[in-house]
């Protein structure tokens, strides 16, 4: 399935922002496709993805990675395939929705990324993939060791950026007076 | 109040919205008599105690949940996916 791009400009054109030992940047995750397997077809989808990309079907909260390609649980009966083109025949088992430019990805890196996010969401990031609210922006959080990727709808990307940048600034402000 | 979503874990009340009685899952069969539809659409028990309700996890995974909740204490007794309850 070819990637779809209806919009020329990237969702975020801000330069990377650094504060409080953290770095915030917009990243281009590559093609993102949402999969929603038809009833009872999860095993077939898992097998097909295993064969074609070395992936599988993730349990809730799970991310399966292989090379630069990932499949991340993203909602009820839904997972996002990130960074991989998918064979059209997979559509026999699952609805496939290319996200195109509809999704923006913000990457927050630095050892203290949890401190910044603690100001924006009650999540404690005990799983690799979690859905929640970044203030009032619905978001998918993919946890790494020293970084987290925040996937939001493109229409809310600048709001999400503003929230994250503000949290970093306040974290730096707090550190400066204590 | 917290609701333990079967997919997301324990989450704050503000991530959810409530729709009403889980009786909505028991849709009458096609061709059912009008009184049956009347019951389904309008008539509800109003129990003081354990009560099954439909909740939507809008701020999380987007699943519909059947939440068994004690209306006198707000204690959440059980949470299940509506899709599993239905079949």
PDB file of C-alpha atoms in Angstrom:
ATOM      1  CA  UNK A   1       0.000   0.000   0.000  1.00  0.00           C
ATOM      2  CA  UNK A   2       1.494   3.315  -1.083  1.00  0.00           C
ATOM      3  CA  UNK A   3       1.765   6.111   1.433  1.00  0.00           C
ATOM      4  CA  UNK A   4      -0.798   8.854   1.096  1.00  0.00           C
ATOM      5  CA  UNK A   5       0.215  12.467   1.395  1.00  0.00           C
ATOM      6  CA  UNK A   6      -2.381  15.159   0.845  1.00  0.00           C
ATOM      7  CA  UNK A   7      -0.600  17.892   2.746  1.00  0.00           C
ATOM      8  CA  UNK A   8       2.711  19.345   1.737  1.00  0.00           C
ATOM      9  CA  UNK A   9       3.857  21.008   4.931  1.00  0.00           C
ATOM     10  CA  UNK A  10       4.884  18.924   7.938  1.00  0.00           C
ATOM     11  CA  UNK A  11       2.595  19.142  10.972  1.00  0.00           C
ATOM     12  CA  UNK A  12       5.317  20.761  13.040  1.00  0.00           C
ATOM     13  CA  UNK A  13       7.994  23.097  11.750  1.00  0.00           C
ATOM     14  CA  UNK A  14       9.397  24.115  15.099  1.00  0.00           C
ATOM     15  CA  UNK A  15      13.115  23.700  15.626  1.00  0.00           C
ATOM     16  CA  UNK A  16      14.041  21.238  18.362  1.00  0.00           C
ATOM     17  CA  UNK A  17      13.621  22.775  21.826  1.00  0.00           C
ATOM     18  CA  UNK A  18      15.945  22.065  24.722  1.00  0.00           C
ATOM     19  CA  UNK A  19      15.435  22.819  28.439  1.00  0.00           C
ATOM     20  CA  UNK A  20      15.858  21.083  31.784  1.00  0.00           C
ATOM     21  CA  UNK A  21      18.188  18.531  30.212  1.00  0.00           C
ATOM     22  CA  UNK A  22      15.407  17.470  27.853  1.00  0.00           C
ATOM     23  CA  UNK A  23      15.029  17.737  24.125  1.00  0.00           C
ATOM     24  CA  UNK A  24      11.739  18.070  22.275  1.00  0.00           C
ATOM     25  CA  UNK A  25      11.631  17.471  18.546  1.00  0.00           C
ATOM     26  CA  UNK A  26       9.187  16.626  15.819  1.00  0.00           C
ATOM     27  CA  UNK A  27      10.076  13.342  14.160  1.00  0.00           C
ATOM     28  CA  UNK A  28       8.990  11.742  10.928  1.00  0.00           C
ATOM     29  CA  UNK A  29       8.082   8.173  11.900  1.00  0.00           C
ATOM     30  CA  UNK A  30       7.710   6.912   8.335  1.00  0.00           C
ATOM     31  CA  UNK A  31       4.486   5.384   7.052  1.00  0.00           C
ATOM     32  CA  UNK A  32       1.912   4.777   9.805  1.00  0.00           C
ATOM     33  CA  UNK A  33      -0.980   2.386   9.193  1.00  0.00           C
ATOM     34  CA  UNK A  34      -3.766   1.586  11.636  1.00  0.00           C
ATOM     35  CA  UNK A  35      -4.857  -2.059  11.635  1.00  0.00           C
ATOM     36  CA  UNK A  36      -8.197  -3.259  12.995  1.00  0.00           C
ATOM     37  CA  UNK A  37      -8.428  -7.030  12.418  1.00  0.00           C
ATOM     38  CA  UNK A  38     -11.779  -8.499  11.494  1.00  0.00           C
ATOM     39  CA  UNK A  39     -13.450 -10.657  14.115  1.00  0.00           C
ATOM     40  CA  UNK A  40     -11.422 -13.780  14.853  1.00  0.00           C
ATOM     41  CA  UNK A  41      -8.631 -12.870  12.435  1.00  0.00           C
ATOM     42  CA  UNK A  42      -6.008 -11.683  14.917  1.00  0.00           C
ATOM     43  CA  UNK A  43      -3.976 -14.875  14.589  1.00  0.00           C
ATOM     44  CA  UNK A  44      -3.997 -14.599  10.787  1.00  0.00           C
ATOM     45  CA  UNK A  45      -2.818 -10.990  10.989  1.00  0.00           C
ATOM     46  CA  UNK A  46      -0.093 -11.971  13.455  1.00  0.00           C
ATOM     47  CA  UNK A  47       1.129 -14.776  11.201  1.00  0.00           C
ATOM     48  CA  UNK A  48       1.121 -12.576   8.094  1.00  0.00           C
ATOM     49  CA  UNK A  49       3.023  -9.780   9.845  1.00  0.00           C
ATOM     50  CA  UNK A  50       5.482 -12.278  11.294  1.00  0.00           C
ATOM     51  CA  UNK A  51       6.184 -13.621   7.834  1.00  0.00           C
ATOM     52  CA  UNK A  52       6.430 -10.305   6.008  1.00  0.00           C
ATOM     53  CA  UNK A  53       8.102  -8.075   8.612  1.00  0.00           C
ATOM     54  CA  UNK A  54       9.114 -10.195  11.609  1.00  0.00           C
ATOM     55  CA  UNK A  55       6.353  -8.526  13.625  1.00  0.00           C
ATOM     56  CA  UNK A  56       3.169  -9.955  15.163  1.00  0.00           C
ATOM     57  CA  UNK A  57      -0.009  -8.770  16.829  1.00  0.00           C
ATOM     58  CA  UNK A  58       0.637  -6.810  20.072  1.00  0.00           C
ATOM     59  CA  UNK A  59      -1.184  -7.388  23.345  1.00  0.00           C
ATOM     60  CA  UNK A  60      -2.611  -4.250  25.006  1.00  0.00           C
ATOM     61  CA  UNK A  61       0.274  -2.010  26.026  1.00  0.00           C
ATOM     62  CA  UNK A  62       2.792  -3.944  23.938  1.00  0.00           C
ATOM     63  CA  UNK A  63       5.140  -2.883  21.139  1.00  0.00           C
ATOM     64  CA  UNK A  64       6.795  -5.418  18.835  1.00  0.00           C
ATOM     65  CA  UNK A  65       9.835  -4.138  16.953  1.00  0.00           C
ATOM     66  CA  UNK A  66      11.926  -5.652  14.201  1.00  0.00           C
ATOM     67  CA  UNK A  67      14.667  -3.603  12.634  1.00  0.00           C
ATOM     68  CA  UNK A  68      13.288  -0.098  12.132  1.00  0.00           C
ATOM     69  CA  UNK A  69       9.732  -1.409  11.901  1.00  0.00           C
ATOM     70  CA  UNK A  70       7.256  -1.535  14.742  1.00  0.00           C
ATOM     71  CA  UNK A  71       3.735  -2.510  15.548  1.00  0.00           C
ATOM     72  CA  UNK A  72       2.318  -0.782  18.615  1.00  0.00           C
ATOM     73  CA  UNK A  73      -0.963  -1.421  20.387  1.00  0.00           C
ATOM     74  CA  UNK A  74      -2.862   1.829  20.057  1.00  0.00           C
ATOM     75  CA  UNK A  75      -6.488   1.308  21.083  1.00  0.00           C
ATOM     76  CA  UNK A  76      -9.218  -1.304  21.498  1.00  0.00           C
ATOM     77  CA  UNK A  77      -8.676  -3.867  18.717  1.00  0.00           C
ATOM     78  CA  UNK A  78      -6.278  -1.454  17.012  1.00  0.00           C
ATOM     79  CA  UNK A  79      -2.547  -1.335  16.420  1.00  0.00           C
ATOM     80  CA  UNK A  80      -0.319   1.021  14.466  1.00  0.00           C
ATOM     81  CA  UNK A  81       2.303  -0.310  12.108  1.00  0.00           C
ATOM     82  CA  UNK A  82       5.074   2.261  12.053  1.00  0.00           C
ATOM     83  CA  UNK A  83       7.845   2.544   9.505  1.00  0.00           C
ATOM     84  CA  UNK A  84       6.740  -0.310   7.255  1.00  0.00           C
ATOM     85  CA  UNK A  85       4.893  -0.657   3.983  1.00  0.00           C
ATOM     86  CA  UNK A  86       2.301  -3.413   4.205  1.00  0.00           C
ATOM     87  CA  UNK A  87       1.330  -5.948   1.521  1.00  0.00           C
ATOM     88  CA  UNK A  88      -2.186  -5.230   0.175  1.00  0.00           C
ATOM     89  CA  UNK A  89      -3.213  -8.871   0.726  1.00  0.00           C
ATOM     90  CA  UNK A  90      -3.176  -8.219   4.480  1.00  0.00           C
ATOM     91  CA  UNK A  91      -6.527  -6.515   3.843  1.00  0.00           C
ATOM     92  CA  UNK A  92      -8.085  -9.999   3.671  1.00  0.00           C
ATOM     93  CA  UNK A  93      -7.796 -10.169   7.456  1.00  0.00           C
ATOM     94  CA  UNK A  94      -7.910  -6.619   8.718  1.00  0.00           C
ATOM     95  CA  UNK A  95      -9.060  -3.117   8.006  1.00  0.00           C
ATOM     96  CA  UNK A  96      -6.002  -1.060   7.079  1.00  0.00           C
ATOM     97  CA  UNK A  97      -6.046   2.708   7.348  1.00  0.00           C
ATOM     98  CA  UNK A  98      -2.937   4.610   6.236  1.00  0.00           C
ATOM     99  CA  UNK A  99      -2.605   7.580   8.549  1.00  0.00           C
ATOM    100  CA  UNK A 100      -0.671   9.628   5.996  1.00  0.00           C
ATOM    101  CA  UNK A 101      -0.105  13.106   7.367  1.00  0.00           C
ATOM    102  CA  UNK A 102      -2.954  12.717   9.849  1.00  0.00           C
ATOM    103  CA  UNK A 103      -0.717  11.861  12.734  1.00  0.00           C
ATOM    104  CA  UNK A 104       2.163  13.824  14.184  1.00  0.00           C
ATOM    105  CA  UNK A 105       4.946  12.387  16.291  1.00  0.00           C
ATOM    106  CA  UNK A 106       6.769  14.359  18.991  1.00  0.00           C
ATOM    107  CA  UNK A 107       9.824  12.912  20.634  1.00  0.00           C
ATOM    108  CA  UNK A 108      10.809  13.948  24.134  1.00  0.00           C
ATOM    109  CA  UNK A 109      14.238  12.682  25.128  1.00  0.00           C
ATOM    110  CA  UNK A 110      16.405  12.983  28.217  1.00  0.00           C
ATOM    111  CA  UNK A 111      16.600  10.988  31.425  1.00  0.00           C
ATOM    112  CA  UNK A 112      13.916  13.083  33.152  1.00  0.00           C
ATOM    113  CA  UNK A 113      11.212  12.876  30.468  1.00  0.00           C
ATOM    114  CA  UNK A 114       8.798  11.411  33.006  1.00  0.00           C
ATOM    115  CA  UNK A 115       9.108  14.554  35.162  1.00  0.00           C
ATOM    116  CA  UNK A 116       7.970  16.747  32.297  1.00  0.00           C
ATOM    117  CA  UNK A 117       5.072  14.466  31.419  1.00  0.00           C
ATOM    118  CA  UNK A 118       4.048  14.243  35.083  1.00  0.00           C
ATOM    119  CA  UNK A 119       2.884  17.849  34.679  1.00  0.00           C
ATOM    120  CA  UNK A 120       0.653  16.946  31.752  1.00  0.00           C
ATOM    121  CA  UNK A 121      -0.796  13.486  32.325  1.00  0.00           C
ATOM    122  CA  UNK A 122      -1.484  11.146  35.275  1.00  0.00           C
ATOM    123  CA  UNK A 123      -0.006   8.181  33.371  1.00  0.00           C
ATOM    124  CA  UNK A 124       2.893   6.378  35.023  1.00  0.00           C
ATOM    125  CA  UNK A 125       4.205   4.687  31.855  1.00  0.00           C
ATOM    126  CA  UNK A 126       4.358   1.140  33.120  1.00  0.00           C
ATOM    127  CA  UNK A 127       3.768  -0.233  29.646  1.00  0.00           C
ATOM    128  CA  UNK A 128       5.489   0.338  26.324  1.00  0.00           C
ATOM    129  CA  UNK A 129       2.371   1.703  24.642  1.00  0.00           C
ATOM    130  CA  UNK A 130      -0.278   3.660  26.511  1.00  0.00           C
ATOM    131  CA  UNK A 131      -3.231   5.739  25.465  1.00  0.00           C
ATOM    132  CA  UNK A 132      -4.118   8.748  27.539  1.00  0.00           C
ATOM    133  CA  UNK A 133      -4.600  12.483  27.619  1.00  0.00           C
ATOM    134  CA  UNK A 134      -1.761  15.005  27.290  1.00  0.00           C
ATOM    135  CA  UNK A 135      -3.670  17.748  29.105  1.00  0.00           C
ATOM    136  CA  UNK A 136      -6.738  17.753  26.819  1.00  0.00           C
ATOM    137  CA  UNK A 137      -5.039  16.221  23.771  1.00  0.00           C
ATOM    138  CA  UNK A 138      -5.669  12.508  23.158  1.00  0.00           C
ATOM    139  CA  UNK A 139      -2.306  10.850  22.679  1.00  0.00           C
ATOM    140  CA  UNK A 140      -0.528   7.549  22.223  1.00  0.00           C
ATOM    141  CA  UNK A 141       2.671   7.315  24.251  1.00  0.00           C
ATOM    142  CA  UNK A 142       5.402   4.926  23.156  1.00  0.00           C
ATOM    143  CA  UNK A 143       7.942   4.552  25.911  1.00  0.00           C
ATOM    144  CA  UNK A 144      11.660   4.130  25.317  1.00  0.00           C
ATOM    145  CA  UNK A 145      14.574   3.994  27.750  1.00  0.00           C
ATOM    146  CA  UNK A 146      15.550   7.646  27.672  1.00  0.00           C
ATOM    147  CA  UNK A 147      12.784   8.991  25.483  1.00  0.00           C
ATOM    148  CA  UNK A 148       9.091   8.859  24.810  1.00  0.00           C
ATOM    149  CA  UNK A 149       7.316   9.311  21.499  1.00  0.00           C
ATOM    150  CA  UNK A 150       3.963  11.073  21.629  1.00  0.00           C
ATOM    151  CA  UNK A 151       1.613  10.441  18.708  1.00  0.00           C
ATOM    152  CA  UNK A 152      -1.212  12.951  18.378  1.00  0.00           C
ATOM    153  CA  UNK A 153      -3.662  13.906  15.685  1.00  0.00           C
ATOM    154  CA  UNK A 154      -2.132  16.426  13.312  1.00  0.00           C
ATOM    155  CA  UNK A 155      -4.783  19.025  14.152  1.00  0.00           C
ATOM    156  CA  UNK A 156      -3.568  19.058  17.764  1.00  0.00           C
ATOM    157  CA  UNK A 157       0.159  18.789  17.117  1.00  0.00           C
ATOM    158  CA  UNK A 158       0.965  22.427  17.889  1.00  0.00           C
ATOM    159  CA  UNK A 159      -1.114  22.316  21.069  1.00  0.00           C
ATOM    160  CA  UNK A 160       0.784  19.203  22.148  1.00  0.00           C
ATOM    161  CA  UNK A 161       4.084  20.916  21.330  1.00  0.00           C
ATOM    162  CA  UNK A 162       3.073  23.978  23.353  1.00  0.00           C
ATOM    163  CA  UNK A 163       2.083  21.843  26.343  1.00  0.00           C
ATOM    164  CA  UNK A 164       5.351  19.899  26.261  1.00  0.00           C
ATOM    165  CA  UNK A 165       7.499  23.001  25.768  1.00  0.00           C
ATOM    166  CA  UNK A 166       5.728  24.774  28.656  1.00  0.00           C
ATOM    167  CA  UNK A 167       6.237  21.789  30.933  1.00  0.00           C
ATOM    168  CA  UNK A 168       9.953  21.747  30.084  1.00  0.00           C
ATOM    169  CA  UNK A 169      10.270  25.480  30.739  1.00  0.00           C
ATOM    170  CA  UNK A 170       8.560  25.149  34.117  1.00  0.00           C
ATOM    171  CA  UNK A 171      10.721  22.182  35.020  1.00  0.00           C
ATOM    172  CA  UNK A 172      13.803  24.294  34.217  1.00  0.00           C
ATOM    173  CA  UNK A 173      12.336  27.208  36.211  1.00  0.00           C
ATOM    174  CA  UNK A 174      11.735  25.010  39.229  1.00  0.00           C
ATOM    175  CA  UNK A 175      15.280  23.648  39.023  1.00  0.00           C
ATOM    176  CA  UNK A 176      16.679  27.210  38.846  1.00  0.00           C
ATOM    177  CA  UNK A 177      15.102  28.321  42.152  1.00  0.00           C
ATOM    178  CA  UNK A 178      15.656  25.186  44.223  1.00  0.00           C
TER     179      UNK A 178
ATOM    180  CA  UNK B   1     -13.337   7.369  41.481  1.00  0.00           C
ATOM    181  CA  UNK B   2     -11.172   5.097  39.382  1.00  0.00           C
ATOM    182  CA  UNK B   3     -12.174   2.535  36.796  1.00  0.00           C
ATOM    183  CA  UNK B   4      -9.815  -0.324  35.987  1.00  0.00           C
ATOM    184  CA  UNK B   5     -10.029  -0.615  32.222  1.00  0.00           C
ATOM    185  CA  UNK B   6      -9.286  -4.209  31.117  1.00  0.00           C
ATOM    186  CA  UNK B   7      -6.934  -2.810  28.455  1.00  0.00           C
ATOM    187  CA  UNK B   8      -5.399   0.316  30.022  1.00  0.00           C
ATOM    188  CA  UNK B   9      -5.387  -0.417  33.763  1.00  0.00           C
ATOM    189  CA  UNK B  10      -6.662   1.812  36.587  1.00  0.00           C
ATOM    190  CA  UNK B  11      -7.605   5.204  35.205  1.00  0.00           C
ATOM    191  CA  UNK B  12      -9.124   8.407  36.466  1.00  0.00           C
ATOM    192  CA  UNK B  13     -12.876   8.963  36.156  1.00  0.00           C
ATOM    193  CA  UNK B  14     -12.289  11.951  33.861  1.00  0.00           C
ATOM    194  CA  UNK B  15     -11.090   9.702  31.040  1.00  0.00           C
ATOM    195  CA  UNK B  16     -14.519   8.058  30.842  1.00  0.00           C
ATOM    196  CA  UNK B  17     -18.026   9.041  29.937  1.00  0.00           C
ATOM    197  CA  UNK B  18     -21.107   7.189  31.107  1.00  0.00           C
ATOM    198  CA  UNK B  19     -24.007   6.364  28.848  1.00  0.00           C
ATOM    199  CA  UNK B  20     -26.463   4.664  31.207  1.00  0.00           C
ATOM    200  CA  UNK B  21     -27.758   1.221  31.972  1.00  0.00           C
ATOM    201  CA  UNK B  22     -26.050  -1.770  30.399  1.00  0.00           C
ATOM    202  CA  UNK B  23     -29.585  -2.911  29.495  1.00  0.00           C
ATOM    203  CA  UNK B  24     -28.791  -1.179  26.182  1.00  0.00           C
ATOM    204  CA  UNK B  25     -26.705  -4.244  25.249  1.00  0.00           C
ATOM    205  CA  UNK B  26     -29.807  -6.447  25.216  1.00  0.00           C
ATOM    206  CA  UNK B  27     -31.281  -5.184  21.994  1.00  0.00           C
ATOM    207  CA  UNK B  28     -34.611  -6.807  21.001  1.00  0.00           C
ATOM    208  CA  UNK B  29     -34.552  -9.175  18.048  1.00  0.00           C
ATOM    209  CA  UNK B  30     -35.682  -7.985  14.669  1.00  0.00           C
ATOM    210  CA  UNK B  31     -39.477  -8.022  14.495  1.00  0.00           C
ATOM    211  CA  UNK B  32     -39.910  -7.679  18.264  1.00  0.00           C
ATOM    212  CA  UNK B  33     -43.196  -6.271  19.563  1.00  0.00           C
ATOM    213  CA  UNK B  34     -43.474  -2.566  20.392  1.00  0.00           C
ATOM    214  CA  UNK B  35     -43.752  -3.083  24.179  1.00  0.00           C
ATOM    215  CA  UNK B  36     -40.368  -4.834  24.039  1.00  0.00           C
ATOM    216  CA  UNK B  37     -38.831  -1.846  22.246  1.00  0.00           C
ATOM    217  CA  UNK B  38     -40.525   0.479  24.722  1.00  0.00           C
ATOM    218  CA  UNK B  39     -38.842  -1.424  27.571  1.00  0.00           C
ATOM    219  CA  UNK B  40     -35.490  -1.406  25.798  1.00  0.00           C
ATOM    220  CA  UNK B  41     -35.512   2.301  25.015  1.00  0.00           C
ATOM    221  CA  UNK B  42     -37.262   3.897  27.965  1.00  0.00           C
ATOM    222  CA  UNK B  43     -37.920   1.723  31.005  1.00  0.00           C
ATOM    223  CA  UNK B  44     -35.095   1.392  33.498  1.00  0.00           C
ATOM    224  CA  UNK B  45     -34.686  -0.023  36.965  1.00  0.00           C
ATOM    225  CA  UNK B  46     -33.225   2.438  39.422  1.00  0.00           C
ATOM    226  CA  UNK B  47     -31.450   0.176  41.899  1.00  0.00           C
ATOM    227  CA  UNK B  48     -29.871   1.434  45.121  1.00  0.00           C
ATOM    228  CA  UNK B  49     -26.877  -0.885  45.065  1.00  0.00           C
ATOM    229  CA  UNK B  50     -24.969  -2.837  42.423  1.00  0.00           C
ATOM    230  CA  UNK B  51     -25.844  -1.609  38.957  1.00  0.00           C
ATOM    231  CA  UNK B  52     -24.446  -2.422  35.492  1.00  0.00           C
ATOM    232  CA  UNK B  53     -23.637   0.620  33.410  1.00  0.00           C
ATOM    233  CA  UNK B  54     -22.087   1.303  30.013  1.00  0.00           C
ATOM    234  CA  UNK B  55     -18.998   3.491  30.105  1.00  0.00           C
ATOM    235  CA  UNK B  56     -16.887   4.684  27.196  1.00  0.00           C
ATOM    236  CA  UNK B  57     -13.126   5.078  27.601  1.00  0.00           C
ATOM    237  CA  UNK B  58     -12.866   8.172  25.432  1.00  0.00           C
ATOM    238  CA  UNK B  59      -9.626   9.415  27.005  1.00  0.00           C
ATOM    239  CA  UNK B  60      -7.929   6.052  26.549  1.00  0.00           C
ATOM    240  CA  UNK B  61      -8.394   2.979  24.399  1.00  0.00           C
ATOM    241  CA  UNK B  62     -11.855   3.862  23.101  1.00  0.00           C
ATOM    242  CA  UNK B  63     -13.450   0.628  24.342  1.00  0.00           C
ATOM    243  CA  UNK B  64     -17.010   0.358  25.625  1.00  0.00           C
ATOM    244  CA  UNK B  65     -17.048  -1.104  29.112  1.00  0.00           C
ATOM    245  CA  UNK B  66     -19.662  -2.679  31.343  1.00  0.00           C
ATOM    246  CA  UNK B  67     -18.962  -1.283  34.796  1.00  0.00           C
ATOM    247  CA  UNK B  68     -20.692  -2.859  37.797  1.00  0.00           C
ATOM    248  CA  UNK B  69     -20.946  -0.054  40.318  1.00  0.00           C
ATOM    249  CA  UNK B  70     -22.623   0.298  43.701  1.00  0.00           C
ATOM    250  CA  UNK B  71     -24.797   3.393  43.365  1.00  0.00           C
ATOM    251  CA  UNK B  72     -24.909   3.891  47.137  1.00  0.00           C
ATOM    252  CA  UNK B  73     -21.135   3.904  47.707  1.00  0.00           C
ATOM    253  CA  UNK B  74     -19.698   4.529  44.201  1.00  0.00           C
ATOM    254  CA  UNK B  75     -17.547   1.433  44.708  1.00  0.00           C
ATOM    255  CA  UNK B  76     -16.574  -0.104  41.360  1.00  0.00           C
ATOM    256  CA  UNK B  77     -17.162  -3.841  41.685  1.00  0.00           C
ATOM    257  CA  UNK B  78     -16.309  -5.174  38.226  1.00  0.00           C
ATOM    258  CA  UNK B  79     -15.240  -3.917  34.797  1.00  0.00           C
ATOM    259  CA  UNK B  80     -15.527  -5.896  31.564  1.00  0.00           C
ATOM    260  CA  UNK B  81     -15.317  -5.178  27.859  1.00  0.00           C
ATOM    261  CA  UNK B  82     -18.814  -4.707  26.479  1.00  0.00           C
ATOM    262  CA  UNK B  83     -17.795  -6.651  23.357  1.00  0.00           C
ATOM    263  CA  UNK B  84     -17.125  -9.729  25.506  1.00  0.00           C
ATOM    264  CA  UNK B  85     -20.226  -9.297  27.623  1.00  0.00           C
ATOM    265  CA  UNK B  86     -22.467  -9.120  24.575  1.00  0.00           C
ATOM    266  CA  UNK B  87     -21.632 -12.421  22.871  1.00  0.00           C
TER     267      UNK B  87
END
